[in-house]
Structure formats: C-alpha cells, structure tokens
Amino acid sequence: MARKTDADTARRLRSGAVILGGMGVLAAALTSCGSEPDKRCVDPKSHDKAQGYRVLSPSQCEGKGTHGGPVGQWYYGSGGSGRYVKGGSFSKSAVVERGGFGSGRGSSGG
C-alpha cells in the first residue's frame, strides 16, 4: 500500500482550492447576468441638476393618474436610495448595455 506524501496532500489541497474558486466565479457570473436592473419610480418632470429625479411610490408607476396613465416612470440603474436618484436611465436596455450595475459609468438620463 502506498504511503501518502506531502506532495499528494498539497496536490489535493490545490485541487480543492481550484474547484472552490471556480464555483465562486461561476456563481458571480450567473447572478450578474440574470438579475434585473435596479429600478425606481420617479417623477420625470422633477429633474434637478444637483439631486436628480424625485422618487415616487412604485404604485405611481403602475397605477393610473388623473389623465388615465401612470404618474411616474421607471428609472433604471441609479443604484441610490433616498428621495432623489441620478446616474441612471429611463431605458432598461441602456443600463444593461453600458456594463451592468455599479459599473461607475452612467448618464443622467435627462
């Protein structure tokens, strides 16, 4: 029966590290590709250069306003939270095409 050497143990540890590292990369790739962009309901008429667009309740993008349509509009990829958002786009595809979320590259959308 062959004895286990230090080389066998080291090889087994390296192999495990490669598998675990590969699993982490795969998980990151799958979650980034299949996720929906961050979106906020905003008032498209409320743009302020310093603050961005005023955030509304999500129901105001889904419901009907006084003229039959929704009051707000979905704003994608802003990545912020609070009463105002900026750095995103009203186009969902524009956010996905420019390199994903949190990429640091953005436009004011207005």
mmCIF file of C-alpha atoms in Angstrom:
data_model
loop_
_atom_site.group_PDB
_atom_site.id
_atom_site.type_symbol
_atom_site.label_atom_id
_atom_site.label_comp_id
_atom_site.label_asym_id
_atom_site.label_seq_id
_atom_site.Cartn_x
_atom_site.Cartn_y
_atom_site.Cartn_z
ATOM 1 C CA MET A 1 0.000 0.000 0.000
ATOM 2 C CA ALA A 2 1.413 3.383 -0.982
ATOM 3 C CA ARG A 3 2.036 5.981 1.681
ATOM 4 C CA LYS A 4 0.584 9.447 1.325
ATOM 5 C CA THR A 5 3.265 12.019 0.873
ATOM 6 C CA ASP A 6 3.305 15.740 1.424
ATOM 7 C CA ALA A 7 3.124 16.183 -2.351
ATOM 8 C CA ASP A 8 -0.126 14.170 -2.525
ATOM 9 C CA THR A 9 -1.656 16.253 0.265
ATOM 10 C CA ALA A 10 -0.588 19.527 -1.366
ATOM 11 C CA ARG A 11 -1.984 18.413 -4.734
ATOM 12 C CA ARG A 12 -5.321 17.561 -3.136
ATOM 13 C CA LEU A 13 -5.476 20.945 -1.397
ATOM 14 C CA ARG A 14 -4.683 22.816 -4.634
ATOM 15 C CA SER A 15 -7.343 20.844 -6.458
ATOM 16 C CA GLY A 16 -9.936 21.771 -3.832
ATOM 17 C CA ALA A 17 -8.960 25.435 -3.993
ATOM 18 C CA VAL A 18 -9.339 25.462 -7.780
ATOM 19 C CA ILE A 19 -12.794 23.896 -7.560
ATOM 20 C CA LEU A 20 -13.950 26.319 -4.869
ATOM 21 C CA GLY A 21 -12.529 29.302 -6.740
ATOM 22 C CA GLY A 22 -14.189 28.203 -9.945
ATOM 23 C CA MET A 23 -17.528 27.799 -8.193
ATOM 24 C CA GLY A 24 -17.273 31.353 -6.847
ATOM 25 C CA VAL A 25 -16.554 32.773 -10.300
ATOM 26 C CA LEU A 26 -19.434 30.794 -11.794
ATOM 27 C CA ALA A 27 -21.855 31.971 -9.097
ATOM 28 C CA ALA A 28 -20.849 35.612 -9.609
ATOM 29 C CA ALA A 29 -21.275 35.328 -13.378
ATOM 30 C CA LEU A 30 -24.706 33.746 -13.118
ATOM 31 C CA THR A 31 -26.066 36.272 -10.646
ATOM 32 C CA SER A 32 -24.787 39.287 -12.570
ATOM 33 C CA CYS A 33 -26.154 38.124 -15.928
ATOM 34 C CA GLY A 34 -29.598 37.073 -14.837
ATOM 35 C CA SER A 35 -30.503 39.842 -12.464
ATOM 36 C CA GLU A 36 -32.913 42.650 -13.131
ATOM 37 C CA PRO A 37 -31.536 46.174 -13.005
ATOM 38 C CA ASP A 38 -32.214 48.355 -10.012
ATOM 39 C CA LYS A 39 -35.285 50.451 -10.741
ATOM 40 C CA ARG A 40 -37.076 53.291 -9.016
ATOM 41 C CA CYS A 41 -40.332 55.028 -9.818
ATOM 42 C CA VAL A 42 -39.581 58.715 -10.396
ATOM 43 C CA ASP A 43 -41.375 61.864 -11.480
ATOM 44 C CA PRO A 44 -39.879 62.525 -14.941
ATOM 45 C CA LYS A 45 -40.781 66.221 -14.691
ATOM 46 C CA SER A 46 -38.925 66.740 -11.391
ATOM 47 C CA HIS A 47 -35.315 66.723 -12.620
ATOM 48 C CA ASP A 48 -32.904 68.830 -10.579
ATOM 49 C CA LYS A 49 -29.278 69.091 -11.777
ATOM 50 C CA ALA A 50 -27.822 68.632 -8.305
ATOM 51 C CA GLN A 51 -30.178 65.991 -6.922
ATOM 52 C CA GLY A 52 -31.624 64.138 -9.901
ATOM 53 C CA TYR A 53 -35.203 62.876 -10.115
ATOM 54 C CA ARG A 54 -37.654 62.784 -7.201
ATOM 55 C CA VAL A 55 -38.550 59.234 -6.172
ATOM 56 C CA LEU A 56 -42.234 58.282 -6.076
ATOM 57 C CA SER A 57 -44.078 55.291 -4.694
ATOM 58 C CA PRO A 58 -43.890 52.249 -7.027
ATOM 59 C CA SER A 59 -47.688 52.299 -7.222
ATOM 60 C CA GLN A 60 -47.463 55.629 -9.071
ATOM 61 C CA CYS A 61 -45.636 53.903 -11.944
ATOM 62 C CA GLU A 62 -48.124 51.056 -12.059
ATOM 63 C CA GLY A 63 -51.374 52.862 -11.318
ATOM 64 C CA LYS A 64 -53.308 55.433 -13.243
ATOM 65 C CA GLY A 65 -53.055 59.174 -12.880
ATOM 66 C CA THR A 66 -55.743 61.740 -13.478
ATOM 67 C CA HIS A 67 -55.316 61.501 -17.270
ATOM 68 C CA GLY A 68 -55.505 57.705 -17.413
ATOM 69 C CA GLY A 69 -51.779 56.901 -17.457
ATOM 70 C CA PRO A 70 -49.237 56.365 -14.682
ATOM 71 C CA VAL A 71 -47.876 59.467 -12.938
ATOM 72 C CA GLY A 72 -44.304 58.209 -12.643
ATOM 73 C CA GLN A 73 -41.848 56.467 -14.899
ATOM 74 C CA TRP A 74 -39.377 53.658 -14.124
ATOM 75 C CA TYR A 75 -35.757 54.845 -13.831
ATOM 76 C CA TYR A 76 -33.127 52.087 -14.108
ATOM 77 C CA GLY A 77 -29.640 51.626 -12.720
ATOM 78 C CA SER A 78 -29.496 54.606 -10.406
ATOM 79 C CA GLY A 79 -28.154 52.465 -7.572
ATOM 80 C CA GLY A 80 -29.121 55.026 -4.980
ATOM 81 C CA SER A 81 -31.682 55.262 -2.290
ATOM 82 C CA GLY A 82 -33.442 58.154 -0.729
ATOM 83 C CA ARG A 83 -35.740 60.872 -2.007
ATOM 84 C CA TYR A 84 -33.786 61.598 -5.200
ATOM 85 C CA VAL A 85 -31.852 59.435 -7.684
ATOM 86 C CA LYS A 86 -29.494 60.182 -10.563
ATOM 87 C CA GLY A 87 -26.944 58.422 -12.711
ATOM 88 C CA GLY A 88 -29.367 56.016 -14.351
ATOM 89 C CA SER A 89 -31.562 55.927 -17.421
ATOM 90 C CA PHE A 90 -35.215 55.630 -18.370
ATOM 91 C CA SER A 91 -34.153 52.908 -20.826
ATOM 92 C CA LYS A 92 -33.675 49.489 -19.235
ATOM 93 C CA SER A 93 -31.606 48.222 -22.173
ATOM 94 C CA ALA A 94 -29.257 51.226 -21.984
ATOM 95 C CA VAL A 95 -28.386 50.324 -18.396
ATOM 96 C CA VAL A 96 -27.652 46.700 -19.256
ATOM 97 C CA GLU A 97 -25.600 47.558 -22.378
ATOM 98 C CA ARG A 98 -23.315 50.042 -20.661
ATOM 99 C CA GLY A 99 -21.677 47.459 -18.477
ATOM 100 C CA GLY A 100 -24.067 46.488 -15.714
ATOM 101 C CA PHE A 101 -24.887 47.929 -12.375
ATOM 102 C CA GLY A 102 -22.380 49.632 -10.199
ATOM 103 C CA SER A 103 -20.002 49.943 -13.126
ATOM 104 C CA GLY A 104 -19.455 53.618 -12.413
ATOM 105 C CA ARG A 105 -20.379 54.577 -15.938
ATOM 106 C CA GLY A 106 -23.700 56.297 -16.176
ATOM 107 C CA SER A 107 -25.703 59.064 -17.676
ATOM 108 C CA SER A 108 -28.121 61.486 -16.152
ATOM 109 C CA GLY A 109 -30.899 60.199 -18.370
ATOM 110 C CA GLY A 110 -32.299 63.677 -18.766
#
